Short mmCIF file of C-alpha atoms in Angstrom, two decimals:
data_model
loop_
_atom_site.label_atom_id
_atom_site.label_comp_id
_atom_site.label_asym_id
_atom_site.label_seq_id
_atom_site.Cartn_x
_atom_site.Cartn_y
_atom_site.Cartn_z
CA MET A 292 90.04 125.62 103.71
CA THR A 293 93.64 125.34 104.89
CA THR A 294 96.31 123.56 102.89
CA MET A 295 96.55 120.83 105.54
CA ARG A 296 92.77 120.32 105.51
CA MET A 297 92.75 120.13 101.70
CA ALA A 298 95.52 117.51 101.77
CA THR A 299 93.59 115.47 104.34
CA VAL A 300 90.44 115.55 102.22
CA ARG A 301 92.38 114.45 99.13
CA GLN A 302 94.02 111.58 101.05
CA SER A 303 90.67 110.50 102.47
CA GLY A 304 89.07 110.58 99.04
CA THR A 305 91.91 108.53 97.58
CA ALA A 306 91.65 105.95 100.36
CA GLY A 307 87.88 105.77 100.04
CA THR A 308 88.11 105.14 96.31
CA ALA A 309 90.84 102.55 96.83
CA PHE A 310 88.62 100.47 99.13
CA PHE A 311 86.47 99.74 96.07
CA VAL A 312 88.98 100.09 93.24
CA GLY A 313 91.68 97.86 94.75
CA PRO A 314 89.57 94.67 94.90
CA ALA A 315 87.88 95.58 91.59
CA LEU A 316 91.23 95.88 89.79
CA MET A 317 92.40 92.62 91.34
CA ALA A 318 89.24 90.89 90.15
CA GLY A 319 89.81 92.45 86.72
CA TYR A 320 93.30 90.97 86.62
CA GLY A 321 91.84 87.56 87.36
CA VAL A 322 89.15 87.87 84.70
CA VAL A 323 91.56 89.05 81.98
CA ARG A 324 93.92 86.22 82.89
CA LEU A 325 91.11 83.67 82.56
CA VAL A 326 89.99 85.09 79.21
CA GLY A 327 93.56 85.11 77.88
CA ARG A 328 94.02 81.49 78.90
CA ALA A 329 90.62 80.55 77.43
CA VAL A 330 91.55 81.94 74.02
CA GLY A 331 94.99 80.31 74.20
CA ASP A 332 96.89 83.59 74.07
CA TYR A 333 98.06 84.18 77.63
CA GLY A 334 101.74 84.67 77.03
CA PRO A 335 103.68 87.59 75.59
CA GLY A 336 101.12 89.98 74.20
CA VAL A 337 98.03 92.01 74.96
CA TRP A 338 96.27 89.72 77.44
CA TRP A 339 99.37 89.26 79.58
CA THR A 340 100.18 92.97 79.54
CA VAL A 341 96.65 94.17 80.34
CA ALA A 342 96.28 91.62 83.13
CA HIS A 343 99.53 92.62 84.82
CA LEU A 344 98.88 96.32 84.44
CA LEU A 345 95.58 95.77 86.28
CA PHE A 346 97.42 93.75 88.90
CA LEU A 347 100.03 96.47 89.41
CA ALA A 348 97.32 99.14 89.69
CA ALA A 349 95.49 96.97 92.24
CA VAL A 350 98.60 96.70 94.40
CA VAL A 351 99.11 100.47 94.31
CA ALA A 352 95.47 100.98 95.31
CA PHE A 353 95.92 98.64 98.28
CA VAL A 354 98.69 100.86 99.62
CA ALA A 355 96.01 103.52 100.03
CA VAL A 356 93.78 100.89 101.66
CA PHE A 357 96.48 100.13 104.23
CA ARG A 358 96.83 103.84 104.98
CA GLY A 359 93.08 104.25 105.27
CA LEU A 360 92.68 101.32 107.66
CA ARG A 361 95.62 102.55 109.72
CA GLY A 362 94.03 105.99 110.03
CA LEU A 363 90.69 104.56 111.17
CA ALA A 364 92.10 102.61 114.11
CA GLY A 365 91.94 105.49 116.60
CA VAL A 366 93.87 103.63 119.31
CA ARG A 367 96.97 104.25 121.41
CA GLY A 368 99.62 102.31 123.25
CA GLY A 369 100.10 98.65 122.48
CA ARG A 370 97.05 98.57 120.25
CA ARG A 371 98.54 101.33 118.14
CA VAL A 372 101.80 99.40 117.84
CA ALA A 373 99.88 96.37 116.56
CA VAL A 374 98.09 98.51 113.97
CA GLU A 375 101.35 100.11 112.83
CA VAL A 376 103.08 96.74 112.51
CA ALA A 377 100.22 95.28 110.45
CA SER A 378 100.08 98.38 108.28
CA TRP A 379 103.79 98.42 107.49
CA MET A 380 103.77 94.67 106.90
CA GLY A 381 101.11 95.24 104.27
CA VAL A 382 102.99 98.09 102.61
CA LEU A 383 106.25 96.12 102.54
CA GLY A 384 104.45 93.15 101.05
CA ALA A 385 102.78 95.42 98.50
CA ALA A 386 106.19 96.73 97.43
CA ALA A 387 107.40 93.18 96.84
CA VAL A 388 104.27 92.27 94.88
CA ALA A 389 104.63 95.43 92.80
CA VAL A 390 108.21 94.46 91.90
CA GLN A 391 106.91 91.02 90.93
CA ALA A 392 104.30 92.61 88.66
CA LEU A 393 106.94 94.84 87.06
CA ILE A 394 109.16 91.83 86.40
CA ASP A 395 106.21 90.03 84.81
CA LEU A 396 105.51 93.04 82.59
CA GLY A 397 109.16 93.35 81.61
CA VAL A 398 109.49 89.67 80.76
CA GLY A 399 106.27 89.76 78.78
CA PHE A 400 107.54 92.77 76.83
CA VAL A 401 110.90 91.34 75.79
CA ALA A 402 110.01 87.65 75.39
CA ALA A 403 109.11 86.31 71.97
CA ASP A 404 107.09 83.31 73.15
CA GLU A 405 106.14 81.29 76.23
CA GLN A 406 109.36 79.28 76.21
CA SER A 407 111.50 82.42 76.20
CA MET A 408 109.31 83.81 79.00
CA SER A 409 109.98 80.69 81.05
CA ASP A 410 113.72 80.99 80.39
CA LEU A 411 113.76 84.65 81.41
CA PHE A 412 111.79 83.98 84.59
CA GLY A 413 114.24 81.22 85.44
CA ARG A 414 117.20 83.56 85.02
CA VAL A 415 115.57 86.25 87.17
CA GLN A 416 114.57 83.83 89.91
CA ASP A 417 118.04 82.28 89.97
CA VAL A 418 119.48 85.58 91.21
CA PRO A 419 120.29 85.10 94.92
CA GLY A 420 117.61 86.60 97.18
CA VAL A 421 115.05 87.21 94.45
CA MET A 422 112.79 84.27 95.30
CA PRO A 423 112.24 85.10 99.01
CA LEU A 424 112.18 88.86 98.47
CA VAL A 425 109.91 88.99 95.44
CA TYR A 426 108.09 85.68 95.07
CA THR A 427 107.73 83.67 98.28
CA VAL A 428 108.38 85.24 101.69
CA VAL A 429 108.03 89.03 101.57
CA PRO A 430 104.94 89.12 99.29
CA MET A 431 103.06 87.10 101.92
CA LEU A 432 103.32 90.16 104.19
CA PHE A 433 100.77 91.85 101.91
CA TRP A 434 98.11 89.31 102.86
CA PHE A 435 99.18 89.00 106.50
CA GLY A 436 99.11 92.79 106.84
CA LEU A 437 95.66 93.10 105.27
CA LEU A 438 94.20 90.29 107.37
CA GLY A 439 95.87 91.65 110.49
CA LEU A 440 94.54 95.18 109.98
CA VAL A 441 90.99 94.06 109.26
CA THR A 442 91.06 91.71 112.26
CA LEU A 443 92.37 94.41 114.60
CA LEU A 444 89.76 96.89 113.41
CA ALA A 445 87.04 94.28 113.87
CA PHE A 446 87.93 94.51 117.57
CA PHE A 447 88.85 98.19 117.87
CA ARG A 448 86.27 99.72 115.50
CA ARG A 449 83.22 97.50 115.68
CA ASP A 450 81.15 100.42 114.49
CA LEU A 451 82.94 100.25 111.12
CA VAL A 452 84.27 96.74 110.62
CA ARG A 453 81.88 93.84 110.96
CA ALA A 454 82.86 90.67 112.82
CA TRP A 455 82.66 88.66 109.59
CA ALA A 456 85.07 90.91 107.69
CA PRO A 457 88.26 89.06 108.76
CA VAL A 458 86.62 85.79 107.74
CA ALA A 459 85.85 87.23 104.31
CA VAL A 460 89.45 88.46 103.88
CA LEU A 461 90.79 85.08 104.98
CA ALA A 462 88.43 83.28 102.59
CA GLY A 463 89.54 85.51 99.72
CA THR A 464 93.21 84.94 100.51
CA VAL A 465 92.76 81.17 100.72
CA LEU A 466 90.88 81.08 97.41
CA MET A 467 93.67 82.96 95.66
CA ALA A 468 96.31 80.73 97.26
CA MET A 469 94.48 77.62 96.08
CA SER A 470 94.44 78.72 92.45
CA LEU A 471 94.87 81.91 90.46
CA ASP A 472 91.77 80.82 88.56
CA LEU A 473 89.85 81.64 91.76
CA LEU A 474 91.34 85.12 91.96
CA PRO A 475 88.15 86.96 90.89
CA ALA A 476 86.13 85.17 93.59
CA GLY A 477 88.81 85.90 96.18
CA ALA A 478 88.89 89.57 95.22
CA VAL A 479 85.11 89.76 95.60
CA CYS A 480 85.39 88.36 99.14
CA ILE A 481 87.97 90.99 100.05
CA GLY A 482 85.91 93.72 98.41
CA LEU A 483 82.85 92.72 100.44
CA ALA A 484 84.92 93.03 103.61
CA LEU A 485 86.42 96.42 102.72
CA TYR A 486 83.63 98.31 100.98
CA PRO A 487 81.47 99.03 104.08
CA VAL A 488 84.50 100.50 105.87
CA ARG A 489 84.53 103.46 103.46
CA ARG A 490 81.75 105.20 105.38
CA GLY A 491 84.10 105.70 108.34
CA LEU A 492 86.57 107.79 106.33
CA PRO A 493 86.43 111.59 106.74
CA ASP A 494 84.41 113.43 104.10
#
């Protein structure tokens, strides 16, 4: 097996795993968050740290998902441009969300209690440009990119992506936007949309 072929197989395997692991880690983040809040200890400490480590790992896994979906498109011309734009939107959004997760981890590590966490978040978010780049505008590209890619593939690769998959991704995104308490349910919706696509990846 050539070096290039070996690299392709490794990338395909990583992407295939990410199609399951990404949503699963995101659901795990939501579950740990709910448990931490239920026991009244979701501030600086173990629950906060574990939850955000899972969240960060989920975001990294979704970068592989974006690459995998991009590779499955198999189109040229204007269609290819649309796929590339959606893919890079997703990756850019993922980078912003990853920075957000790292900030959350850092604040949780140095803060002594919830009040000091709130103060630290306020100081970080008061830095010019931080809110749109890390919290409001750019992170939305993650969800737009994912929904865009799945929608495009529902048209271009009907053999792999079912017509209901974009609806499931949209439903999952809306659930998460409504409340972080619904994050596990939203992640399940996205996982249901992505998991069947794995069979189209090269062995």
